[in-house]
Short mmCIF file of C-alpha atoms and ligand atoms in Angstrom, two decimals:
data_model
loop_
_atom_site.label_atom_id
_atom_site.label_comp_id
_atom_site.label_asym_id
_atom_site.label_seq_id
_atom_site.Cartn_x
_atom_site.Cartn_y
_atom_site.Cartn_z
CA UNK A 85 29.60 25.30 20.13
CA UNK A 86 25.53 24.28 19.74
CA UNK A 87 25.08 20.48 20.04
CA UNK A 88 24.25 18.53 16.65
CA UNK A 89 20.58 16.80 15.94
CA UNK A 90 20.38 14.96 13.18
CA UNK A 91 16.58 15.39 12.02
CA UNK A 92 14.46 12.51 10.19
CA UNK A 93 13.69 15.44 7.62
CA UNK A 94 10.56 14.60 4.77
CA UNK A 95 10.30 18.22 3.28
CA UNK A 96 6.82 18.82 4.52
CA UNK A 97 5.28 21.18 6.49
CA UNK A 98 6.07 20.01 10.06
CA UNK A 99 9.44 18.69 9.71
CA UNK A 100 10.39 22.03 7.51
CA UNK A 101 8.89 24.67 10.33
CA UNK A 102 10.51 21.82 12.87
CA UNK A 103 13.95 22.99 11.31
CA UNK A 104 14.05 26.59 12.44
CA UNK A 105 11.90 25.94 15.54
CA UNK A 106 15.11 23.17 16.86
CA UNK A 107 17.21 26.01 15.98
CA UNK A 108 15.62 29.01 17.72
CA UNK A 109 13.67 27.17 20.33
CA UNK A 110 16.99 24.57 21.10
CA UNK A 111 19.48 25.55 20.25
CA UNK A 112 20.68 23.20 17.89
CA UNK A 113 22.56 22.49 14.90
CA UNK A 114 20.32 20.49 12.29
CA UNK A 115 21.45 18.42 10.14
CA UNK A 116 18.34 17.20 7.81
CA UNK A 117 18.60 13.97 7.08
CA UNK A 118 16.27 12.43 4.30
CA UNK A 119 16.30 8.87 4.28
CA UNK A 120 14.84 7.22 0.56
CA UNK A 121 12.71 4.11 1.53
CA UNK A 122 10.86 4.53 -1.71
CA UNK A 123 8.74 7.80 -1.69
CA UNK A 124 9.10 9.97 -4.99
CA UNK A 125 10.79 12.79 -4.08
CA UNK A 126 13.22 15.20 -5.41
CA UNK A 127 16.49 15.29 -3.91
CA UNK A 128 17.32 18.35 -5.01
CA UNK A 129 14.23 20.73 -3.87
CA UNK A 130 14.77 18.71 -0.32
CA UNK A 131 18.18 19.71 -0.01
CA UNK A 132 17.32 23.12 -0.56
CA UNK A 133 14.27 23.76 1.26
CA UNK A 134 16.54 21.93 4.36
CA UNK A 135 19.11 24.96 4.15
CA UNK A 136 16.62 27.47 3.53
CA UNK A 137 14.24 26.53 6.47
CA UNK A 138 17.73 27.02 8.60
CA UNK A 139 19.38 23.05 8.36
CA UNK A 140 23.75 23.30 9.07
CA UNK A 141 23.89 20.27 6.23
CA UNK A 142 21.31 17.76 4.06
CA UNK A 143 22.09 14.04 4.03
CA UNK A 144 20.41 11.75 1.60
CA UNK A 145 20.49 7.81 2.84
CA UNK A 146 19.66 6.01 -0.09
CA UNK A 147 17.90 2.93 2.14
CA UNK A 148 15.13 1.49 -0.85
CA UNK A 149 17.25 -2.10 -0.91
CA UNK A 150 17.30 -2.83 2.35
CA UNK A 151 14.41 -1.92 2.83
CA UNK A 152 12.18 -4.33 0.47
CA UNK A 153 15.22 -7.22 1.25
CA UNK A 154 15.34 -6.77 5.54
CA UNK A 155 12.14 -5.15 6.23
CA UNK A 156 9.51 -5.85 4.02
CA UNK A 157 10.12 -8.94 2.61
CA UNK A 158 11.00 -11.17 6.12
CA UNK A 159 7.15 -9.25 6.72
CA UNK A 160 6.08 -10.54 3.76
CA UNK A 161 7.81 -14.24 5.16
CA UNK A 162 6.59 -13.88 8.05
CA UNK A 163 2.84 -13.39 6.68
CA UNK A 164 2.87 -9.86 8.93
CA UNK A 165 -0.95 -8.00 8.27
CA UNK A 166 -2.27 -6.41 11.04
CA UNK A 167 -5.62 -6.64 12.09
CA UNK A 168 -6.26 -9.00 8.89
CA UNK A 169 -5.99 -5.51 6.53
CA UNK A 170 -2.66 -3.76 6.69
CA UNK A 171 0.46 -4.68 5.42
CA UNK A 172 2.25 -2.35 7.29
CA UNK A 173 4.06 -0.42 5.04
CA UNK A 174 4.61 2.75 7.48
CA UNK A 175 5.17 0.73 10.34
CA UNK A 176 8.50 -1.10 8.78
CA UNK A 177 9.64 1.81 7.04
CA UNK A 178 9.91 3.53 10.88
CA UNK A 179 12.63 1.04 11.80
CA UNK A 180 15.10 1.45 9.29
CA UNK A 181 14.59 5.49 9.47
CA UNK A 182 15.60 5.43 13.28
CA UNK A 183 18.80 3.22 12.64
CA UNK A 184 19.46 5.31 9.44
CA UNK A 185 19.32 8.45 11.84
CA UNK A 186 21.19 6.48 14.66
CA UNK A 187 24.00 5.54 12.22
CA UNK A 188 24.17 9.37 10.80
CA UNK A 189 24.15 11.18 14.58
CA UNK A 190 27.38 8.36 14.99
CA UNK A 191 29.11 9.80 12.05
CA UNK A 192 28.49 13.40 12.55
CA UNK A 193 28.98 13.52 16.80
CA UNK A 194 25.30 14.46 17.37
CA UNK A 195 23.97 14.36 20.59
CA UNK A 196 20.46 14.14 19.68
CA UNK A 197 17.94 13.60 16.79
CA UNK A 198 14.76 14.48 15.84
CA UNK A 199 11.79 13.25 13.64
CA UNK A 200 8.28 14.92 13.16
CA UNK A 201 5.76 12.44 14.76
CA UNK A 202 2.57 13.90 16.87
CA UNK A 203 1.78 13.03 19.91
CA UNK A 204 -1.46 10.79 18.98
CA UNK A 205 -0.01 8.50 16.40
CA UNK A 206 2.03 5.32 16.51
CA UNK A 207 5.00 6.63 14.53
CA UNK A 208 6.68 8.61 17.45
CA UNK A 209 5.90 5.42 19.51
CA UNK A 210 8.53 3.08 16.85
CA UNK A 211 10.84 6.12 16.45
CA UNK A 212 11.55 6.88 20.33
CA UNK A 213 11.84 2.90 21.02
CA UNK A 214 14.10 2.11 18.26
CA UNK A 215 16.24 5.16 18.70
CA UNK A 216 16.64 3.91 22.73
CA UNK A 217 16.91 0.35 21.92
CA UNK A 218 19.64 1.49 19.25
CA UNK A 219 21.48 4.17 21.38
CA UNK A 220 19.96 5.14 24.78
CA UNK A 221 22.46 7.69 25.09
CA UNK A 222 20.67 9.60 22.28
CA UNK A 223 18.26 12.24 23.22
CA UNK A 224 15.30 12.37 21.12
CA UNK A 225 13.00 15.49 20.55
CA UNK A 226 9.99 15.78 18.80
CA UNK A 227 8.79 19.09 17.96
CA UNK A 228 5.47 18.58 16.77
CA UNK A 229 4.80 16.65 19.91
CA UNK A 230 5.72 19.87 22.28
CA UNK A 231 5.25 22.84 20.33
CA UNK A 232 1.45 22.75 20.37
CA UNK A 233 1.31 25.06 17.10
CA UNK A 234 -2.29 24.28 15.02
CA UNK A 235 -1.70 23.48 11.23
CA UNK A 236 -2.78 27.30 10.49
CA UNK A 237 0.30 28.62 13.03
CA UNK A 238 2.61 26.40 11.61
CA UNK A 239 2.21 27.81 8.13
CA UNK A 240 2.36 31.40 9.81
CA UNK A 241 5.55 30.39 11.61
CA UNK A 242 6.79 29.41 8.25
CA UNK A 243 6.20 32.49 6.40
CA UNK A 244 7.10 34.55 9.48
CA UNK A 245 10.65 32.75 9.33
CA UNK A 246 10.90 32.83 5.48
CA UNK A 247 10.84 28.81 5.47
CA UNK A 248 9.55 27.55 1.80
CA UNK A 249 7.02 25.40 2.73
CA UNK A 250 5.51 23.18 -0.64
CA UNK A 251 3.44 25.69 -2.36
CA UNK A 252 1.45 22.36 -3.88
CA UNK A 253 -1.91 22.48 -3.88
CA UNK A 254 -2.52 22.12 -0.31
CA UNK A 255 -3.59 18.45 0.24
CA UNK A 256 -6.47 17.35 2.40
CA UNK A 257 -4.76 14.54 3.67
CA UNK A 258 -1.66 13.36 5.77
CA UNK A 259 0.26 10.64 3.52
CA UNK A 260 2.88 8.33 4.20
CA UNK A 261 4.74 6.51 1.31
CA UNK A 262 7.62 4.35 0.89
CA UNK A 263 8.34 1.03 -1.65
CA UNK A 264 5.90 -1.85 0.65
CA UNK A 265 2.71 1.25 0.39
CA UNK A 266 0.92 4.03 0.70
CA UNK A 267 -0.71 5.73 3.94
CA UNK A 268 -3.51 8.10 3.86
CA UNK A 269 -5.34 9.72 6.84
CA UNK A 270 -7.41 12.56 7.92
CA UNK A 271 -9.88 15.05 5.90
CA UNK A 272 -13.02 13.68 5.11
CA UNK A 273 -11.88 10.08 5.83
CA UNK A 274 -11.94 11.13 10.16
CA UNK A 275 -15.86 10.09 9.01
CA UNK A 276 -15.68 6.46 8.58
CA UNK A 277 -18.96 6.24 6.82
CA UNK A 278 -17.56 8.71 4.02
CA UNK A 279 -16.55 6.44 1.23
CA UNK A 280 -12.65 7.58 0.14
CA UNK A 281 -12.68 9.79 -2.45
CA UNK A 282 -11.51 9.08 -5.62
CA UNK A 283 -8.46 11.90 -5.27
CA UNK A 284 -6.94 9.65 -2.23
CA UNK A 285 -5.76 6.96 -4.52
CA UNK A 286 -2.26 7.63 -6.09
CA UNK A 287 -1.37 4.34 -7.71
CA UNK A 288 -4.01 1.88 -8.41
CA UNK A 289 -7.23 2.56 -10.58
CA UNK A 290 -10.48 1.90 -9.44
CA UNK A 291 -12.45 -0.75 -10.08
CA UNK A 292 -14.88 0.91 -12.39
CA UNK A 293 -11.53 1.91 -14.73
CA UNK A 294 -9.81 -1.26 -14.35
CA UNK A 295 -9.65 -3.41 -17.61
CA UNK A 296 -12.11 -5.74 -18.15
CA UNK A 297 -10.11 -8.30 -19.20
CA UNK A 298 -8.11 -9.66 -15.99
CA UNK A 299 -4.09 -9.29 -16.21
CA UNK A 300 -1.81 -12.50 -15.19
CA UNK A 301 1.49 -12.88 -13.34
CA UNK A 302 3.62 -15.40 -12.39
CA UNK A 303 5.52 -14.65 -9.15
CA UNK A 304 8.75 -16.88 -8.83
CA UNK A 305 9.68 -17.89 -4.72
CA UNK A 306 12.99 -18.85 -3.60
CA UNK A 307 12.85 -20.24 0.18
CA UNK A 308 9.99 -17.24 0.42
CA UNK A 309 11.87 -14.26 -0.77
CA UNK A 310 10.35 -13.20 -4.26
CA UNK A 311 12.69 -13.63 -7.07
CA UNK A 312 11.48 -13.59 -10.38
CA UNK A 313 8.24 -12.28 -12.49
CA UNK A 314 6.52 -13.62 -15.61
CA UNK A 315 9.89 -16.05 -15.05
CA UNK A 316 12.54 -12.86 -15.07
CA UNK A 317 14.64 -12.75 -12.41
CA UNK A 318 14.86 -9.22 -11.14
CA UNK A 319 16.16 -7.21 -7.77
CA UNK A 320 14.09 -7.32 -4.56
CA UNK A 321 13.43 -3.75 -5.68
CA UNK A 322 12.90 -3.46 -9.40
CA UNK A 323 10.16 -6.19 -8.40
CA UNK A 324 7.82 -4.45 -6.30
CA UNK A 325 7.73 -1.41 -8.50
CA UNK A 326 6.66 -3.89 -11.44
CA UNK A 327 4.05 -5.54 -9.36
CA UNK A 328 3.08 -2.09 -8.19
CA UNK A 329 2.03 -1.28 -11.70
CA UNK A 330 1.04 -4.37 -12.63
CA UNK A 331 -1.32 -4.98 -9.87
CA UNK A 332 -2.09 -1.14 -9.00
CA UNK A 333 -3.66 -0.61 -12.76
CA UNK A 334 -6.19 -3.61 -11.97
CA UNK A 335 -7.43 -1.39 -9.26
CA UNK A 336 -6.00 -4.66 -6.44
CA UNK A 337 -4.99 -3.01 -3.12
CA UNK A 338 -7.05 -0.63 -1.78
CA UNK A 339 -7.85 -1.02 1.86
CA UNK A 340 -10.27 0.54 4.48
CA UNK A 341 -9.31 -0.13 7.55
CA UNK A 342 -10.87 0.54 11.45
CA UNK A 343 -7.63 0.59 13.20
CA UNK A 344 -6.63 -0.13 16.63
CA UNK A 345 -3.80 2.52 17.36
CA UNK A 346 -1.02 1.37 20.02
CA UNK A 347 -2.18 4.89 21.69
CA UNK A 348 -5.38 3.86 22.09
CA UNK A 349 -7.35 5.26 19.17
CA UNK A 350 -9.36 3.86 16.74
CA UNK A 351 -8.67 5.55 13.40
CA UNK A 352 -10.05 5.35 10.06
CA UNK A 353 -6.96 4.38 7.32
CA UNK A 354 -6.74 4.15 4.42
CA UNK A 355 -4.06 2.12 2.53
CA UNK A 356 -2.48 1.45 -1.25
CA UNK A 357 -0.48 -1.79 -1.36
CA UNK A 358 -1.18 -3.62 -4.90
CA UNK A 359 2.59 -5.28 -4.73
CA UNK A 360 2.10 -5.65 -1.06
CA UNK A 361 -1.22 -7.38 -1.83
CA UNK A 362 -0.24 -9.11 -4.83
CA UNK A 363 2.51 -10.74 -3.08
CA UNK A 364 0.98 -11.63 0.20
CA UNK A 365 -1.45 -13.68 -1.89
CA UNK A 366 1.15 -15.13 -3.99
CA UNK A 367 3.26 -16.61 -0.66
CA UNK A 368 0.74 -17.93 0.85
CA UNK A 369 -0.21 -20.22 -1.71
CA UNK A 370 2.85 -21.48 -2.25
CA UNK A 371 2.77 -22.01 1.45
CA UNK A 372 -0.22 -23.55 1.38
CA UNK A 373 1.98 -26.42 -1.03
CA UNK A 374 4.77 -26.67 0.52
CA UNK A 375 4.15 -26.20 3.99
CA UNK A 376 2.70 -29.22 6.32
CA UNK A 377 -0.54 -28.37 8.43
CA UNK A 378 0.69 -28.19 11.57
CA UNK A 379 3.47 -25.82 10.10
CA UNK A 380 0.48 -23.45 8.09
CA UNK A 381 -1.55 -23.29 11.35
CA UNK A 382 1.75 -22.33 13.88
CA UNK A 383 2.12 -19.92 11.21
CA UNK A 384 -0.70 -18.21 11.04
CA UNK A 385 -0.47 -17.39 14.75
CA UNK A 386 2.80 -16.32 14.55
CA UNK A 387 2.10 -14.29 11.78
CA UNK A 388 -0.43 -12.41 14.05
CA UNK A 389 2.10 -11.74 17.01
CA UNK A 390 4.84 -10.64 14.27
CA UNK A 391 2.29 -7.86 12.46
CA UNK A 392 1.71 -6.85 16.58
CA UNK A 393 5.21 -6.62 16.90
CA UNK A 394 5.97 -4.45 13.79
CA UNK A 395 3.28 -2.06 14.46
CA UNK A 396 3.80 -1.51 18.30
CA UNK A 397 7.27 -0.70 17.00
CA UNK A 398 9.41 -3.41 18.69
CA UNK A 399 11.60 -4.37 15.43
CA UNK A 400 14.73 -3.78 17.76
CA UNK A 401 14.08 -6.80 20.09
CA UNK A 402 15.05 -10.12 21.22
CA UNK A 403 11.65 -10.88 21.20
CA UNK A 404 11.33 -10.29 17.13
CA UNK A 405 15.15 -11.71 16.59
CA UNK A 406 13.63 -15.21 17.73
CA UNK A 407 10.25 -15.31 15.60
CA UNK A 408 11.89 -14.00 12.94
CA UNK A 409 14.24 -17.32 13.57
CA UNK A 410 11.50 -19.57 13.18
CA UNK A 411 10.02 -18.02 10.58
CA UNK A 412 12.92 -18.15 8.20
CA UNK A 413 13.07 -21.61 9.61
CA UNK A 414 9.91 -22.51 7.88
CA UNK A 415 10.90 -20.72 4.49
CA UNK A 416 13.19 -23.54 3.84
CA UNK A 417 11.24 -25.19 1.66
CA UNK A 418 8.74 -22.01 -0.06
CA UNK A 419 10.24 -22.29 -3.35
CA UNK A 420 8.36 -22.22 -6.65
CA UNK A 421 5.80 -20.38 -8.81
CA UNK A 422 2.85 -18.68 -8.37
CA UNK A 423 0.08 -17.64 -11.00
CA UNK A 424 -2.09 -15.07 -9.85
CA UNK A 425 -5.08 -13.39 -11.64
CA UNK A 426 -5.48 -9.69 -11.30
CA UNK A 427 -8.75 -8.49 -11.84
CA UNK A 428 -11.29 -5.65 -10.74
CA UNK A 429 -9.53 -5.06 -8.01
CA UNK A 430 -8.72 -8.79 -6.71
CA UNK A 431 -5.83 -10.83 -6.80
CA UNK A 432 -6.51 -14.64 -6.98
CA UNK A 433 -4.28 -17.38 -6.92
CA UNK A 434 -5.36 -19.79 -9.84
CA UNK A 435 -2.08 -22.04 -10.13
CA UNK A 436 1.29 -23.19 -8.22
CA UNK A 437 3.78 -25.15 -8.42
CA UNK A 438 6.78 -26.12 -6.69
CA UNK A 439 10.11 -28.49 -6.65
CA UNK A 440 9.35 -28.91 -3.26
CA UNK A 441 5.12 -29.73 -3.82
CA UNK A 442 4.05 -31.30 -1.03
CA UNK A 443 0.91 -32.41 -3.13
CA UNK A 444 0.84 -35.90 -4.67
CA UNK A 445 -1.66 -36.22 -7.12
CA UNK A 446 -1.60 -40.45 -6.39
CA UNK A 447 -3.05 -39.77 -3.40
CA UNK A 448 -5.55 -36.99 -4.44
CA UNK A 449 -7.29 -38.03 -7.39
CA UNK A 450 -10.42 -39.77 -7.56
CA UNK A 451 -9.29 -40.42 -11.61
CA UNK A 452 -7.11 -43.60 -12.60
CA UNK A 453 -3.30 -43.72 -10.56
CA UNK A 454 -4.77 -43.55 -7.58
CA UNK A 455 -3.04 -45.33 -4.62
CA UNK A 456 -4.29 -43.91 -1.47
CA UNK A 457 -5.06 -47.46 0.37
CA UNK A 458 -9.19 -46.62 0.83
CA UNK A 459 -9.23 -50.01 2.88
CA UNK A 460 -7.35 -48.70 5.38
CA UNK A 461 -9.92 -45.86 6.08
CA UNK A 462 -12.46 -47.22 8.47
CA UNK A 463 -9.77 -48.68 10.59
CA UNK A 464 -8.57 -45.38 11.01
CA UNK A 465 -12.07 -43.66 11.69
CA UNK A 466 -12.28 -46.95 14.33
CA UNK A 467 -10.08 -45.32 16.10
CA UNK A 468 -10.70 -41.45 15.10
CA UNK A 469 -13.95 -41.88 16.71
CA UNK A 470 -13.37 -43.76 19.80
CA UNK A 471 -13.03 -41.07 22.42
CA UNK A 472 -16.18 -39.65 20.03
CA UNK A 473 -18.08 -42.64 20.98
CA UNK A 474 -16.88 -43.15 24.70
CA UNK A 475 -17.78 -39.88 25.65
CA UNK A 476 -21.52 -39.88 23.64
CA UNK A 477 -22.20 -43.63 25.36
CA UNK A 478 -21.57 -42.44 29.08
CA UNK A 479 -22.92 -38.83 28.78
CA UNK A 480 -24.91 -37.59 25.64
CA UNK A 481 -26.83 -40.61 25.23
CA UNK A 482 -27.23 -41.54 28.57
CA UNK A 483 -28.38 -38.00 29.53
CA UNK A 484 -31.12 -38.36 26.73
CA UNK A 485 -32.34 -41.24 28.72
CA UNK A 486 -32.80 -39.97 31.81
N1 LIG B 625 -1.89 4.12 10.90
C1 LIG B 625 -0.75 3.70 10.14
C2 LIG B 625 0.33 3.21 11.06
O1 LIG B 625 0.28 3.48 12.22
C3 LIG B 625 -0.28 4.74 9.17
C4 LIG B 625 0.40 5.95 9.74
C5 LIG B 625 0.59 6.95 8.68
N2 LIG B 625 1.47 8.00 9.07
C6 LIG B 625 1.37 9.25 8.59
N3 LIG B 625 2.27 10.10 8.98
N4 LIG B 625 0.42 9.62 7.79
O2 LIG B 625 1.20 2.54 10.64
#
């Protein structure tokens, strides 16, 4: 009997010729596996193009909660953007597809699974190292990685083999997509002094066709998991496609990004994130409220190493199990409400408030009610300043003299 593999299966061109080629070339039995993180797709014409491109079965994991709730929102906690531009969207969604495929090849008695990575990006990198930290026993091929077929081969390999490939107008691009954003690559953006074309961007407007008038929304915390808009509570999911609408028809969420790959590259991305953005915005200036200094400064490092950790695909660690501790640590307290403005393509926080405000307007104002002790102030610069004024005496100054 042939061995099962249990193949992370998107309906595209790769992972469709991948199908047959694991079959002929392997000698296994493939079981497509499609998991829904949030990409519009049609369950249907999946299933079928996985059976007629030579699949044993089709699975359909239907992953789009847990997703926003245990991926992208602890991200979104955590403060994750990497390289100060992207919110990682593809990199979290990788995670959650490799345990999805780990949990399937359990249930069915495979012996292997499969996914349709190249060998130049960082996708195959969080696949392999989730699927090992998840179940070394598992062996993992990648087709696209080994079979060195050209785009042009692949699509004569399908039509050789009678495998329905999308008959779509043929897109220039390579996309990602799933509920946190979108991921575009290749075609004329390889030249990174080509501004994207308009035909790249799928769901916010540009700037030039964003209203004039600038859109509002009120984005409602509890201990730094989004709850509520315009003061309606709603699902972790149901949310982010709001805000994705909301926020993607003021054009906010477009990025162009120089990356640093984990394999070395640099590569020109483009990204869509308007909830993504929206809400990244949104949390941090509650944080900014209701989080001390020394806690918003930690943070912001920490923040760094998590987005590193996300995108070098090392979700399945100790390592992210104890940052992840302190940050929920420090949500405690994020709870409250968040106005932000969306216009021309910006999201700006213009008002917050929070139960757990950490600014007292006694001590702030410079109006009447203010009790901030100003006689204690040069008592406390006294001693601010004395190393200041040690160190100037016995070297600045006297250096000046000499
Ligand atoms: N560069 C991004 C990342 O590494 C996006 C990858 C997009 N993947 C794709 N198959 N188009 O997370």
């Amino acid at each position: 009997m042939a061995e099962k593999l249990i193949l992370a299966y998107s309906g595209g061109l790769d992972t469709s010729v991948a199908v047959r080629w694991l079959k002929e070339e392997r000698g296994y039995d493939v079981v497509c596996l499609t998991v829904d993180v949030g990409m519009q797709k049609d369950r249907e014409t999946l299933q079928s193009r996985a059976l007629a491109a030579g699949g044993v079965a089709f699975r359909w994991a239907e992953a789009q909660e847990t997703f926003i709730r245990h991926f992208a929102f602890p991200a979104l906690a955590a403060g994750a953007v990497y390289e100060k531009q992207y919110p990682l969207a593809t990199a979290l969604g990788r995670p959650l597809i490799a345990k999805v495929l780990v949990d399937t090849a359990r249930q069915e008695g495979a012996t292997a699974v499969g996914h349709g990575s190249t060998g130049k990006g960082n996708d195959q990198v969080r696949f392999d190292v989730s699927v090992q930290a998840l179940a070394p026993d598992l062996r993992i091929v990648a087709p696209v990685r080994e079979w060195g077929m050209t785009r042009d081969e692949e699509i004569v390999y399908a039509q050789k083999h009678e495998i329905p490939v999308p008959v779509t107008k043929e897109s220039p691009y390579s996309t990602d997509e799933n509920l946190w954003g979108r991921s575009i690559e290749c075609g004329v953006l390889e030249d990174p002094w080509t501004e994207p074309p308009e035909d790249v961007f799928e769901w916010t407007k540009s700037v030039a066709d964003a209203p004039d008038k600038p859109g509002y929304v009120e984005i409602g915390f509890e201990r730094g998991m989004p709850v509520a808009l315009d003061g309606r509570e709603l699902d972790p999911v149901s949310l982010v496609n709001r805000l994705h609408e909301l926020a993607g028809e003021h054009g906010v969420g477009r990025i162009d990004h120089m990356e640093n790959r984990l394999v070395g590259i640099k590569s020109r991305e483009i990204y869509e994130a308007p909830a993504a953005v929206a809400l990244l915005r949104a949390h941090e200036g509650l944080e900014q409220m209701t989080l001390s200094k020394e806690q918003v400064r930690l943070k912001e490092r920490i923040a760094q190493e998590y987005a590193d950790l996300i995108y070098n695909g090392l979700w399945f660690t100790v390592h992210h199990q104890d940052i992840a501790a302190y940050v929920q640590s420090t949500q405690r307290h994020v709870t409250g409400s968040v106005r932000v403005r969306l216009h021309k393509g910006t999201a700006m926080v213009v008002g917050r408030k929070s139960p757990k405000s950490l600014y007292d307007f006694s001590l702030a104002t410079y109006d009447k009610g203010d009790v901030y002790d100003q006689s204690a102030a040069p008592g406390f610069i006294h001693i601010w300043g004395l190393p200041v004024r040690v160190q100037a005496r016995a070297q600045m100054l006297a250096e000046e003299g000499e």
